[in-house]
mmCIF file of N, CA and C in Angstrom:
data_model
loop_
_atom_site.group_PDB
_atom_site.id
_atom_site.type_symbol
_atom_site.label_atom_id
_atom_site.label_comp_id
_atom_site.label_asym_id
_atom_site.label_seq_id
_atom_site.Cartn_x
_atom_site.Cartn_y
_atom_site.Cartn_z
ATOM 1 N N UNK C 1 109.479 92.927 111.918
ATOM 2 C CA UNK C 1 110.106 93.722 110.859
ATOM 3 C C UNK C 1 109.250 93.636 109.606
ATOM 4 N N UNK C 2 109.298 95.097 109.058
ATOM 5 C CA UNK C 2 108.268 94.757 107.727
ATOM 6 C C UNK C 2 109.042 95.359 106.564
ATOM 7 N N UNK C 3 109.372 95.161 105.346
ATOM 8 C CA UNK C 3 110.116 95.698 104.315
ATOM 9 C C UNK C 3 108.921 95.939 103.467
ATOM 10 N N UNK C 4 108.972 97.224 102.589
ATOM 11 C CA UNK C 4 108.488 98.078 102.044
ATOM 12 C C UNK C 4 109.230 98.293 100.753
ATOM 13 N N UNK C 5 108.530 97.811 99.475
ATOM 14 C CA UNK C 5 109.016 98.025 98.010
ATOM 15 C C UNK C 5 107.468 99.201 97.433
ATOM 16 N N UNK C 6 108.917 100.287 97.299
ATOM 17 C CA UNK C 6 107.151 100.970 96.240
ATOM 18 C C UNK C 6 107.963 100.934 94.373
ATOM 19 N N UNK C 7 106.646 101.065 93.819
ATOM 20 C CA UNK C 7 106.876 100.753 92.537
ATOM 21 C C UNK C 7 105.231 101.830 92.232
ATOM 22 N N UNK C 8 105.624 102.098 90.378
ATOM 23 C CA UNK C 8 104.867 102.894 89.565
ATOM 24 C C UNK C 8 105.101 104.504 89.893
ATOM 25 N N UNK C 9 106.274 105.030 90.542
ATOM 26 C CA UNK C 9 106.537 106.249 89.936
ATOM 27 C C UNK C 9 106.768 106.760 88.441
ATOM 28 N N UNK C 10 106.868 107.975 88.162
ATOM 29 C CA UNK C 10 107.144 108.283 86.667
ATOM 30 C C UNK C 10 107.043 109.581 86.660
ATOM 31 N N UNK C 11 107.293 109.531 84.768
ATOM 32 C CA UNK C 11 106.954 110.954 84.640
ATOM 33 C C UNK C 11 105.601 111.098 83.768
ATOM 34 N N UNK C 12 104.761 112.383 83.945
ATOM 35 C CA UNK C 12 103.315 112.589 83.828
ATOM 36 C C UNK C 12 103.547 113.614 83.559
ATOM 37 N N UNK C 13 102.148 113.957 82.512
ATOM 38 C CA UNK C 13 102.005 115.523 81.754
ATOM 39 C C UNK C 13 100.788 116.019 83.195
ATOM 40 N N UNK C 14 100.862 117.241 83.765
ATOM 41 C CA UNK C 14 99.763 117.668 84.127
ATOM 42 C C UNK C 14 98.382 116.666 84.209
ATOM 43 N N UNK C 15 97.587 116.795 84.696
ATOM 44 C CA UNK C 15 96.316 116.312 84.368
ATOM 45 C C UNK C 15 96.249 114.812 84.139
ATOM 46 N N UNK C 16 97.185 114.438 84.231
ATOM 47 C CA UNK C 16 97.359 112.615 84.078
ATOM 48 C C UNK C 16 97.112 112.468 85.141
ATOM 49 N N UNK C 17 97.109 110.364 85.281
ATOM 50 C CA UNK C 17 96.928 109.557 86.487
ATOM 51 C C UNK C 17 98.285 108.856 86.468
ATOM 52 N N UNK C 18 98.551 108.119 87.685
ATOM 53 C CA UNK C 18 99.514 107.481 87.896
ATOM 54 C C UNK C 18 98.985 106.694 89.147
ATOM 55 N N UNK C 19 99.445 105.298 89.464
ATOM 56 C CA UNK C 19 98.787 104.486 90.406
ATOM 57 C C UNK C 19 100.459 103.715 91.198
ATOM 58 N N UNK C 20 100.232 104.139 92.584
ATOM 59 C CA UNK C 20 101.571 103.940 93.011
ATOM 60 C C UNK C 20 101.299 102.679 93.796
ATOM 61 N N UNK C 21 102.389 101.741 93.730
ATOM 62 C CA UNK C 21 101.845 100.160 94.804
ATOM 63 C C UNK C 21 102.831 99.969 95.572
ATOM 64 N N UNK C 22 102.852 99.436 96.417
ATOM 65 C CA UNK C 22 103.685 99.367 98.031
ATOM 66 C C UNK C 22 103.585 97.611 98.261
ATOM 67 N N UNK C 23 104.739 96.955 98.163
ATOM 68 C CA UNK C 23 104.276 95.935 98.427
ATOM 69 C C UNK C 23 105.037 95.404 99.625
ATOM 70 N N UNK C 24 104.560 94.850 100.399
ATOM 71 C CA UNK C 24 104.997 94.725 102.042
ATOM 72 C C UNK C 24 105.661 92.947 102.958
ATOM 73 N N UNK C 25 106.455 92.826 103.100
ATOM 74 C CA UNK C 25 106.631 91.213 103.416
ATOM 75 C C UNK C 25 107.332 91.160 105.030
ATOM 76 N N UNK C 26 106.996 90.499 105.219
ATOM 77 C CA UNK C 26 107.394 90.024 106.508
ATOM 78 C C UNK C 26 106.137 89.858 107.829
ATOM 79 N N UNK C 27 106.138 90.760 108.450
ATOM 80 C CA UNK C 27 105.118 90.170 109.471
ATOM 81 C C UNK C 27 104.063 90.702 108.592
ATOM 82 N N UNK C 28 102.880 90.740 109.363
ATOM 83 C CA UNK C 28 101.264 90.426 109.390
ATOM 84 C C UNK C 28 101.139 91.710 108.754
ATOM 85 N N UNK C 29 100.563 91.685 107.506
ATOM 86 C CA UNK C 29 100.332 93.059 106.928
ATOM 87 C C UNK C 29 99.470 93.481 107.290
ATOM 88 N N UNK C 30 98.110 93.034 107.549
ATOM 89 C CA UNK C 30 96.753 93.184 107.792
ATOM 90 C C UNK C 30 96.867 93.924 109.839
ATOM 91 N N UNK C 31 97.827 93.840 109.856
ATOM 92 C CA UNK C 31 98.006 94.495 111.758
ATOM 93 C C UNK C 31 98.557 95.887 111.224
ATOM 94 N N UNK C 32 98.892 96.799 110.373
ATOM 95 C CA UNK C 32 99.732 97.447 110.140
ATOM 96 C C UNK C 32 98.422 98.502 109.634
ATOM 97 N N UNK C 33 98.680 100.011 110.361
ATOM 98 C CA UNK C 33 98.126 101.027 109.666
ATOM 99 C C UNK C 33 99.240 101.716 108.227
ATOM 100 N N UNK C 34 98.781 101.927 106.937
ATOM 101 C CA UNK C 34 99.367 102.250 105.974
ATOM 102 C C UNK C 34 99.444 103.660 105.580
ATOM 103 N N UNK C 35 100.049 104.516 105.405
ATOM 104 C CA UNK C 35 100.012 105.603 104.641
ATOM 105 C C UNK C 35 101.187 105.584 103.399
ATOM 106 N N UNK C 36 101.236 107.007 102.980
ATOM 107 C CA UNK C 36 102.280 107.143 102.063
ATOM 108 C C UNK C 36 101.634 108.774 102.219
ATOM 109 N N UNK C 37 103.207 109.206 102.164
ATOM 110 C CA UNK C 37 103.773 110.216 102.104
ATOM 111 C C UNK C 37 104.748 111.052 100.983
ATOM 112 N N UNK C 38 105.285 112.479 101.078
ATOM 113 C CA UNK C 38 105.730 112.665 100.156
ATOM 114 C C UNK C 38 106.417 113.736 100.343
ATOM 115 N N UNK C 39 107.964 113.915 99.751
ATOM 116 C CA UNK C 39 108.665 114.978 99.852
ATOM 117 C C UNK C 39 109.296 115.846 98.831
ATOM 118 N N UNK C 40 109.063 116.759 98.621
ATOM 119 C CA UNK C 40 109.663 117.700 97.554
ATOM 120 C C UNK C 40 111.439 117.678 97.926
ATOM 121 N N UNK C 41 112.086 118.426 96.833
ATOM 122 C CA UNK C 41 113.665 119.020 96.600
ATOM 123 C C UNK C 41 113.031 119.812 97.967
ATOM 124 N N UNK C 42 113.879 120.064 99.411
ATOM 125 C CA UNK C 42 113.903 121.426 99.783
ATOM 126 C C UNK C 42 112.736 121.349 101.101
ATOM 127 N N UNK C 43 112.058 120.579 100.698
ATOM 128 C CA UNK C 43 110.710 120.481 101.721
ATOM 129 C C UNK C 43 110.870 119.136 103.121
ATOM 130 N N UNK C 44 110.006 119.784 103.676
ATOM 131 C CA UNK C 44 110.352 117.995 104.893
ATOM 132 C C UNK C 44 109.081 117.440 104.220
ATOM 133 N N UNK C 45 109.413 115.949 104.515
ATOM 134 C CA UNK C 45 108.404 115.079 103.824
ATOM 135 C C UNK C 45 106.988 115.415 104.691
ATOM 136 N N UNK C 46 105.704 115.884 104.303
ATOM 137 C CA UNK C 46 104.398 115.366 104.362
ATOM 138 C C UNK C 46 103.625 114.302 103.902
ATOM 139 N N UNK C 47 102.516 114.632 105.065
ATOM 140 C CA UNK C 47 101.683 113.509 104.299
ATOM 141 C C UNK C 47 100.571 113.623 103.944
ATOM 142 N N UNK C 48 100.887 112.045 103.053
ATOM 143 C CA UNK C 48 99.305 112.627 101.649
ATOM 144 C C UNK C 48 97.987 111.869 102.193
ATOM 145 N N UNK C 49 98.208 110.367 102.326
ATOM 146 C CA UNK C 49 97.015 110.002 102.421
ATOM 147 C C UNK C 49 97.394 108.555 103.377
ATOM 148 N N UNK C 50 96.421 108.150 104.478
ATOM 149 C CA UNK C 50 96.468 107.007 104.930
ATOM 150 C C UNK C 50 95.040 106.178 105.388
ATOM 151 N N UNK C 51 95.570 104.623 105.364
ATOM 152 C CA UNK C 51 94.265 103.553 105.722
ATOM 153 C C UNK C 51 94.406 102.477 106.508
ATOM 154 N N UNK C 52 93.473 102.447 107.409
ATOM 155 C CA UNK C 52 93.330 101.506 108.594
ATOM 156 C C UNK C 52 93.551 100.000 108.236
ATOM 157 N N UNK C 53 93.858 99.125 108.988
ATOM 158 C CA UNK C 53 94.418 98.064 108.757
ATOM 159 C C UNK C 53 93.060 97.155 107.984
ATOM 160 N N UNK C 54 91.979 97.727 108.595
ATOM 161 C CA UNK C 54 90.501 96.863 107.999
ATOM 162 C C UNK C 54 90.218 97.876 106.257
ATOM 163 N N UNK C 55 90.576 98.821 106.200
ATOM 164 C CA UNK C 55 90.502 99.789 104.426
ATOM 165 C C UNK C 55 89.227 100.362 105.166
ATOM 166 N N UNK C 56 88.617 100.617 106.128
ATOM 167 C CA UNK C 56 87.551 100.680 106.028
ATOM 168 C C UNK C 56 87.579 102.342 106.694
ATOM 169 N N UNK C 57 88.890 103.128 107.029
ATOM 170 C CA UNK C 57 88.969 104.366 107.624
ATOM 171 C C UNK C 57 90.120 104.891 106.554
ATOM 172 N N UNK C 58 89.809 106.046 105.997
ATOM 173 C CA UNK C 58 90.952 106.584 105.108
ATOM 174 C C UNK C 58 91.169 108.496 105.695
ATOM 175 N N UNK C 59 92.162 108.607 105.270
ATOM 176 C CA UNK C 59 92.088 110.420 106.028
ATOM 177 C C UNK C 59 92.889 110.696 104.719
ATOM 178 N N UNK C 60 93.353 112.034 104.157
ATOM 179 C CA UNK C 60 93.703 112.384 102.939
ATOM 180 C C UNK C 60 94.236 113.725 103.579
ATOM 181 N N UNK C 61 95.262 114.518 102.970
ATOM 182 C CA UNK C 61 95.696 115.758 103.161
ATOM 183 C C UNK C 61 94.494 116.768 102.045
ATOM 184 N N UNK C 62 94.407 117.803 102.863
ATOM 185 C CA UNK C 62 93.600 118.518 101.698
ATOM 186 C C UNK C 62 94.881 118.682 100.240
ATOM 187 N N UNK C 63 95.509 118.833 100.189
ATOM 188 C CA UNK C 63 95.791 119.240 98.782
ATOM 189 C C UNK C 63 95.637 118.184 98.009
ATOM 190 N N UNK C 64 95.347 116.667 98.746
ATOM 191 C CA UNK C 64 94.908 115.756 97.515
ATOM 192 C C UNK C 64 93.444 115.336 97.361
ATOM 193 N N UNK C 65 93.230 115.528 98.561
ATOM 194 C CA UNK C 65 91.495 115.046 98.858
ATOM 195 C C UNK C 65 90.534 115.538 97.618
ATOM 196 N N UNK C 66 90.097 114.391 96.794
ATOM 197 C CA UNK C 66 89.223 114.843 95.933
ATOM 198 C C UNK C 66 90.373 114.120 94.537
ATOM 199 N N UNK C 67 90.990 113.932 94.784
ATOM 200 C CA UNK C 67 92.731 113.464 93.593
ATOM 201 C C UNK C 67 92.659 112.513 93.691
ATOM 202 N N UNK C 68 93.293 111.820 94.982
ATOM 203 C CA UNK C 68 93.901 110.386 95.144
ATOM 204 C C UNK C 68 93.228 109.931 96.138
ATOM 205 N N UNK C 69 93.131 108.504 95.401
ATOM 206 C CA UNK C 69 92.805 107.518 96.632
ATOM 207 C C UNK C 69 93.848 106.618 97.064
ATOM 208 N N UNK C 70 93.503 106.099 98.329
ATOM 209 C CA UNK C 70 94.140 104.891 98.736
ATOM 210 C C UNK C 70 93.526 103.693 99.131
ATOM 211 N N UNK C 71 93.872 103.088 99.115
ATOM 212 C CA UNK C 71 93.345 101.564 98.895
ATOM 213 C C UNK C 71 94.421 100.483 99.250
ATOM 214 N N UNK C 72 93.683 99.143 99.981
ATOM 215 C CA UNK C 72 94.734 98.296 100.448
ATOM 216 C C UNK C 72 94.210 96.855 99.748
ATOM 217 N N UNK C 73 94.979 95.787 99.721
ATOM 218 C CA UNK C 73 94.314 94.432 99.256
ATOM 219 C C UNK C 73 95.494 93.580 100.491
ATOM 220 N N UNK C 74 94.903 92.954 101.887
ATOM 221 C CA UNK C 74 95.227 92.475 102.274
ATOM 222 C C UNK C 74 95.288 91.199 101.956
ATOM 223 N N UNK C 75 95.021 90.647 101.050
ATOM 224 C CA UNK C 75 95.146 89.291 100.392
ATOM 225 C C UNK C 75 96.743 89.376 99.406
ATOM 226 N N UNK C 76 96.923 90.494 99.090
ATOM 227 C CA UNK C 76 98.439 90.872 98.084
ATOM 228 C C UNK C 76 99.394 91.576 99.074
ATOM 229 N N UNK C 77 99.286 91.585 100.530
ATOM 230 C CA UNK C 77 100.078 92.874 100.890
ATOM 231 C C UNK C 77 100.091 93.610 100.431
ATOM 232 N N UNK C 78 99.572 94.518 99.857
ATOM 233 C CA UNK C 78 99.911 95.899 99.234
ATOM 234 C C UNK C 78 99.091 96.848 99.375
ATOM 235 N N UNK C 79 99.417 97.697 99.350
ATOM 236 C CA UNK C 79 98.715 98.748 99.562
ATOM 237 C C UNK C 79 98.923 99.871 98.111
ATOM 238 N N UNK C 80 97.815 100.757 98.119
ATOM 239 C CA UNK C 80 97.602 101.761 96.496
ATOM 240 C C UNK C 80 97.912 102.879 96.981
ATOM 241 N N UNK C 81 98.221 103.692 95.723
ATOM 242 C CA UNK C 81 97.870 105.232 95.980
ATOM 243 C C UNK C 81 97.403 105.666 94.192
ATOM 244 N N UNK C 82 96.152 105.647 94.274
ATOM 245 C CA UNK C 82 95.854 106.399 92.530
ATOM 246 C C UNK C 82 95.909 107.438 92.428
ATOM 247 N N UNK C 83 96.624 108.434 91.609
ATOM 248 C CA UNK C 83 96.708 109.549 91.930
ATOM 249 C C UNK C 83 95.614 110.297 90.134
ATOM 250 N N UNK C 84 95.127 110.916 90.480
ATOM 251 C CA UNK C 84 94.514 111.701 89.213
ATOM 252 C C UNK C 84 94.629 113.294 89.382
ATOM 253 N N UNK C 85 94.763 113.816 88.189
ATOM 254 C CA UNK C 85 94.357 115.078 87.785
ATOM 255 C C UNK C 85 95.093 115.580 88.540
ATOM 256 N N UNK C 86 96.805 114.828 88.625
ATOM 257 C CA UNK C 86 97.674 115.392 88.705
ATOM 258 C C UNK C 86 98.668 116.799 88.061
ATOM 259 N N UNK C 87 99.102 117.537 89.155
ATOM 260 C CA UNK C 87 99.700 118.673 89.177
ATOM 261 C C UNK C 87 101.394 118.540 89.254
ATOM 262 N N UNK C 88 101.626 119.985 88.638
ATOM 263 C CA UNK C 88 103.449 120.145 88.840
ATOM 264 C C UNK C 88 103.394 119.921 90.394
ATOM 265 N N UNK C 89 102.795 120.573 91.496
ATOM 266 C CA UNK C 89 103.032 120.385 92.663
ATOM 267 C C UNK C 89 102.820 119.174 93.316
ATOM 268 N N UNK C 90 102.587 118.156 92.656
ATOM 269 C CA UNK C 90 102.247 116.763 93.039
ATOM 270 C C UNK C 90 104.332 116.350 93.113
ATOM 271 N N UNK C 91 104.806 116.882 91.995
ATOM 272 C CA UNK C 91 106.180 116.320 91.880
ATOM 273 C C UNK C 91 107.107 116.182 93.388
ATOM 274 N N UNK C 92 107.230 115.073 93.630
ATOM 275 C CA UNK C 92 108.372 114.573 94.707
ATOM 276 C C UNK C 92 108.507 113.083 95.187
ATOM 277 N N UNK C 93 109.461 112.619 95.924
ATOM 278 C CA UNK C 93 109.479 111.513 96.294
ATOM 279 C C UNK C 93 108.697 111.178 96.839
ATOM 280 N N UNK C 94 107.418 109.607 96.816
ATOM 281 C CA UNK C 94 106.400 109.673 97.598
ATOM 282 C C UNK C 94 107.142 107.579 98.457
ATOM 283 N N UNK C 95 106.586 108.003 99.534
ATOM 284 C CA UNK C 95 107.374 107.034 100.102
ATOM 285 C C UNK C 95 105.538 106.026 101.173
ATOM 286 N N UNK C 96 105.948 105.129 100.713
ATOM 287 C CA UNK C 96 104.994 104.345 102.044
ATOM 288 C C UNK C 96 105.604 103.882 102.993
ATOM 289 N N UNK C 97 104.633 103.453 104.114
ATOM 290 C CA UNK C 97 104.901 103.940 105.470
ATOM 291 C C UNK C 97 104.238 102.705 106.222
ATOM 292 N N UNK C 98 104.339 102.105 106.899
ATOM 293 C CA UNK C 98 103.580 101.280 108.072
ATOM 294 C C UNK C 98 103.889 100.942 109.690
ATOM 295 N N UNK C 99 102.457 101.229 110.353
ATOM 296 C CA UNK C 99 102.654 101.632 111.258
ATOM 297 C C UNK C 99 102.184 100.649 112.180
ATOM 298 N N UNK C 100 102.545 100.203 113.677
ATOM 299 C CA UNK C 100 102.245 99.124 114.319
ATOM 300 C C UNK C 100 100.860 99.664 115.223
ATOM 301 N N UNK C 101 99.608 99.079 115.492
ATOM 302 C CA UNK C 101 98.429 99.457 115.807
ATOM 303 C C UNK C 101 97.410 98.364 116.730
ATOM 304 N N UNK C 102 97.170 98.463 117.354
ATOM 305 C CA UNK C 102 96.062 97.501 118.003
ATOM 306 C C UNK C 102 94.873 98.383 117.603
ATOM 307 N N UNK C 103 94.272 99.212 117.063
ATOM 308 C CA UNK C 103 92.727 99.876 117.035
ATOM 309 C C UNK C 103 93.308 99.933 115.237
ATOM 310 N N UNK C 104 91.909 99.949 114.926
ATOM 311 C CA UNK C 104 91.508 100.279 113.449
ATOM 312 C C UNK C 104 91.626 101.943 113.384
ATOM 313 N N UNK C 105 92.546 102.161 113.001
ATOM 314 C CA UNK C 105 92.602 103.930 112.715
ATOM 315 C C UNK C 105 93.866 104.256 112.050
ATOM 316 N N UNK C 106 93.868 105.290 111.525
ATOM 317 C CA UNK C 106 94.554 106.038 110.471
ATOM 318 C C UNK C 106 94.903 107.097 111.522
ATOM 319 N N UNK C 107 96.861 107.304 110.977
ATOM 320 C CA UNK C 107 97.626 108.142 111.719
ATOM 321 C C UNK C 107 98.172 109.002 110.209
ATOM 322 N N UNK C 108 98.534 110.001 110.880
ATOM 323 C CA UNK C 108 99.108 111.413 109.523
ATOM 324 C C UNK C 108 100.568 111.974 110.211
ATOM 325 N N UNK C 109 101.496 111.500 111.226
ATOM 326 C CA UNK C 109 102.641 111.670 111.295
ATOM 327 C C UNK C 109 103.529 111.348 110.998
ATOM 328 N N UNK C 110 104.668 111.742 110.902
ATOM 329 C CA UNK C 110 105.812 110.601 110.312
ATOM 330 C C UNK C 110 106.220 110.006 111.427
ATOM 331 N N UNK C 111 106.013 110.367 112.480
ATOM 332 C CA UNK C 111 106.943 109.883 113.808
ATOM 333 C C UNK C 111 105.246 108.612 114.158
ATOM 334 N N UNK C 112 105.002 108.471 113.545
ATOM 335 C CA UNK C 112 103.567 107.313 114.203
ATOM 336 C C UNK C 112 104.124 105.904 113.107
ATOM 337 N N UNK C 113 104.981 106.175 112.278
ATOM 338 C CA UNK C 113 104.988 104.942 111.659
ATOM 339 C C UNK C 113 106.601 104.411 111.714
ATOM 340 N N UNK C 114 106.330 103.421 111.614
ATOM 341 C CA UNK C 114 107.725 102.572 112.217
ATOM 342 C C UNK C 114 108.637 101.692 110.972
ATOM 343 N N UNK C 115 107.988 101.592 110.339
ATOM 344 C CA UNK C 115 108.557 101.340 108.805
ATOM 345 C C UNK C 115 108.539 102.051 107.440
ATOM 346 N N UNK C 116 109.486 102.427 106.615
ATOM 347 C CA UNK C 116 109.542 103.091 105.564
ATOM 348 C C UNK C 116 110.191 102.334 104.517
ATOM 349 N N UNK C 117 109.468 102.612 103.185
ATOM 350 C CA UNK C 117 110.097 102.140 101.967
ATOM 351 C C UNK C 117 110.839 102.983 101.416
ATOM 352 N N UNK C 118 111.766 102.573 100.351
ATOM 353 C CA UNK C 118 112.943 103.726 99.774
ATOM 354 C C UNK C 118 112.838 105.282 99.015
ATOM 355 N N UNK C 119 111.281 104.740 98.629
ATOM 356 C CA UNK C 119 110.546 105.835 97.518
ATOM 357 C C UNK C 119 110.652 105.569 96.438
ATOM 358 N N UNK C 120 109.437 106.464 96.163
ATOM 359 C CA UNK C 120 109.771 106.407 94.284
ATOM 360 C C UNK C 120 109.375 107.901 93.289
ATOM 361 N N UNK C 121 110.127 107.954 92.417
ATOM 362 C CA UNK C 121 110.054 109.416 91.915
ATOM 363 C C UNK C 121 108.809 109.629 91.233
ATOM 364 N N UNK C 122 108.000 110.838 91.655
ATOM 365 C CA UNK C 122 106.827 111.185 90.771
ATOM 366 C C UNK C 122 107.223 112.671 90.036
ATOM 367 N N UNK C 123 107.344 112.999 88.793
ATOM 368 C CA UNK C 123 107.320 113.880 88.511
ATOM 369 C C UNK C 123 106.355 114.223 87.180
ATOM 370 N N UNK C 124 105.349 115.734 87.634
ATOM 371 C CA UNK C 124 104.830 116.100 86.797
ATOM 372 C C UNK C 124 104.850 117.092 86.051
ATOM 373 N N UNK C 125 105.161 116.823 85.070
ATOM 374 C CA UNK C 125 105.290 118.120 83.607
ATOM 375 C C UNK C 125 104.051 118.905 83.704
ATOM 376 N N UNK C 126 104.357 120.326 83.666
ATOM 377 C CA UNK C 126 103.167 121.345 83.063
ATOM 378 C C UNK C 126 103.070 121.988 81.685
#
C-alpha cells in the first residue's frame, strides 16, 4: 500500500510557475513508476507527465511538453511537477499517481497506476 499527499496547488496569473510535490509513504518508493495527472470541471482526468522509478525516463503530454517538468528525489519520496508559463487551460485538479513495475518505464494511463492521491487545486487567472 502506498499513500499519496500532494501539496503546492494555487492560484496563478497566466504566465506564472507553480511547483507541485507528491509525497509518498509506505512501501518502497523507488519500485513505483510516478506520474501526475489532471482533470478539468466536466472533463475525464488526463495525463500530463510521468517518470520511471530510476528519473532517468520521462514522457510528457504534448500540451505541456516544453512547460513542465517532472522530477523525482528518491531519497525524500517525492516526486515534482514544475509547472511554467502557465495557462487558463492548465486550470484543474492535478492528482499523482503510482504505479507497481518491475522494468524502468513510464506509463500514461490511468488504469496502469494503482495508487492515487486526493489532488490539489491549480487555478490560472488570465
Amino acid at each position: 500500500q502506498v499513500q499519496l499527499v500532494e501539496s503546492g496547488g494555487g492560484l496563478v496569473q497566466a504566465g506564472g510557475s507553480l511547483r507541485l510535490s507528491c509525497a509518498a509513504s509506505g512501501r518502497t518508493f523507488s519500485s513505483y513508476i510516478m506520474g501526475w495527472f489532471r482533470q478539468a470541471p466536466g472533463k475525464e482526468r488526463e495525463f500530463v507527465a510521468a517518470i520511471s522509478w530510476s528519473g532517468t525516463r520521462t514522457y510528457y503530454a504534448d500540451s505541456v511538453k516544453g512547460r513542465f517538468t517532472i522530477s523525482r528525489d528518491n531519497t525524500k519520496n517525492t516526486v515534482y511537477l514544475q509547472m511554467n508559463q502557465l495557462k487558463p487551460d492548465d486550470t484543474a485538479v492535478y492528482y499523482c499517481a503510482a504505479g507497481e513495475t518491475a522494468w524502468d518505464i513510464v506509463k500514461i494511463a490511468t488504469y496502469q497506476y494503482d495508487y492515487w492521491g486526493q489532488g490539489t487545486q491549480v487555478t490560472v487567472s488570465s
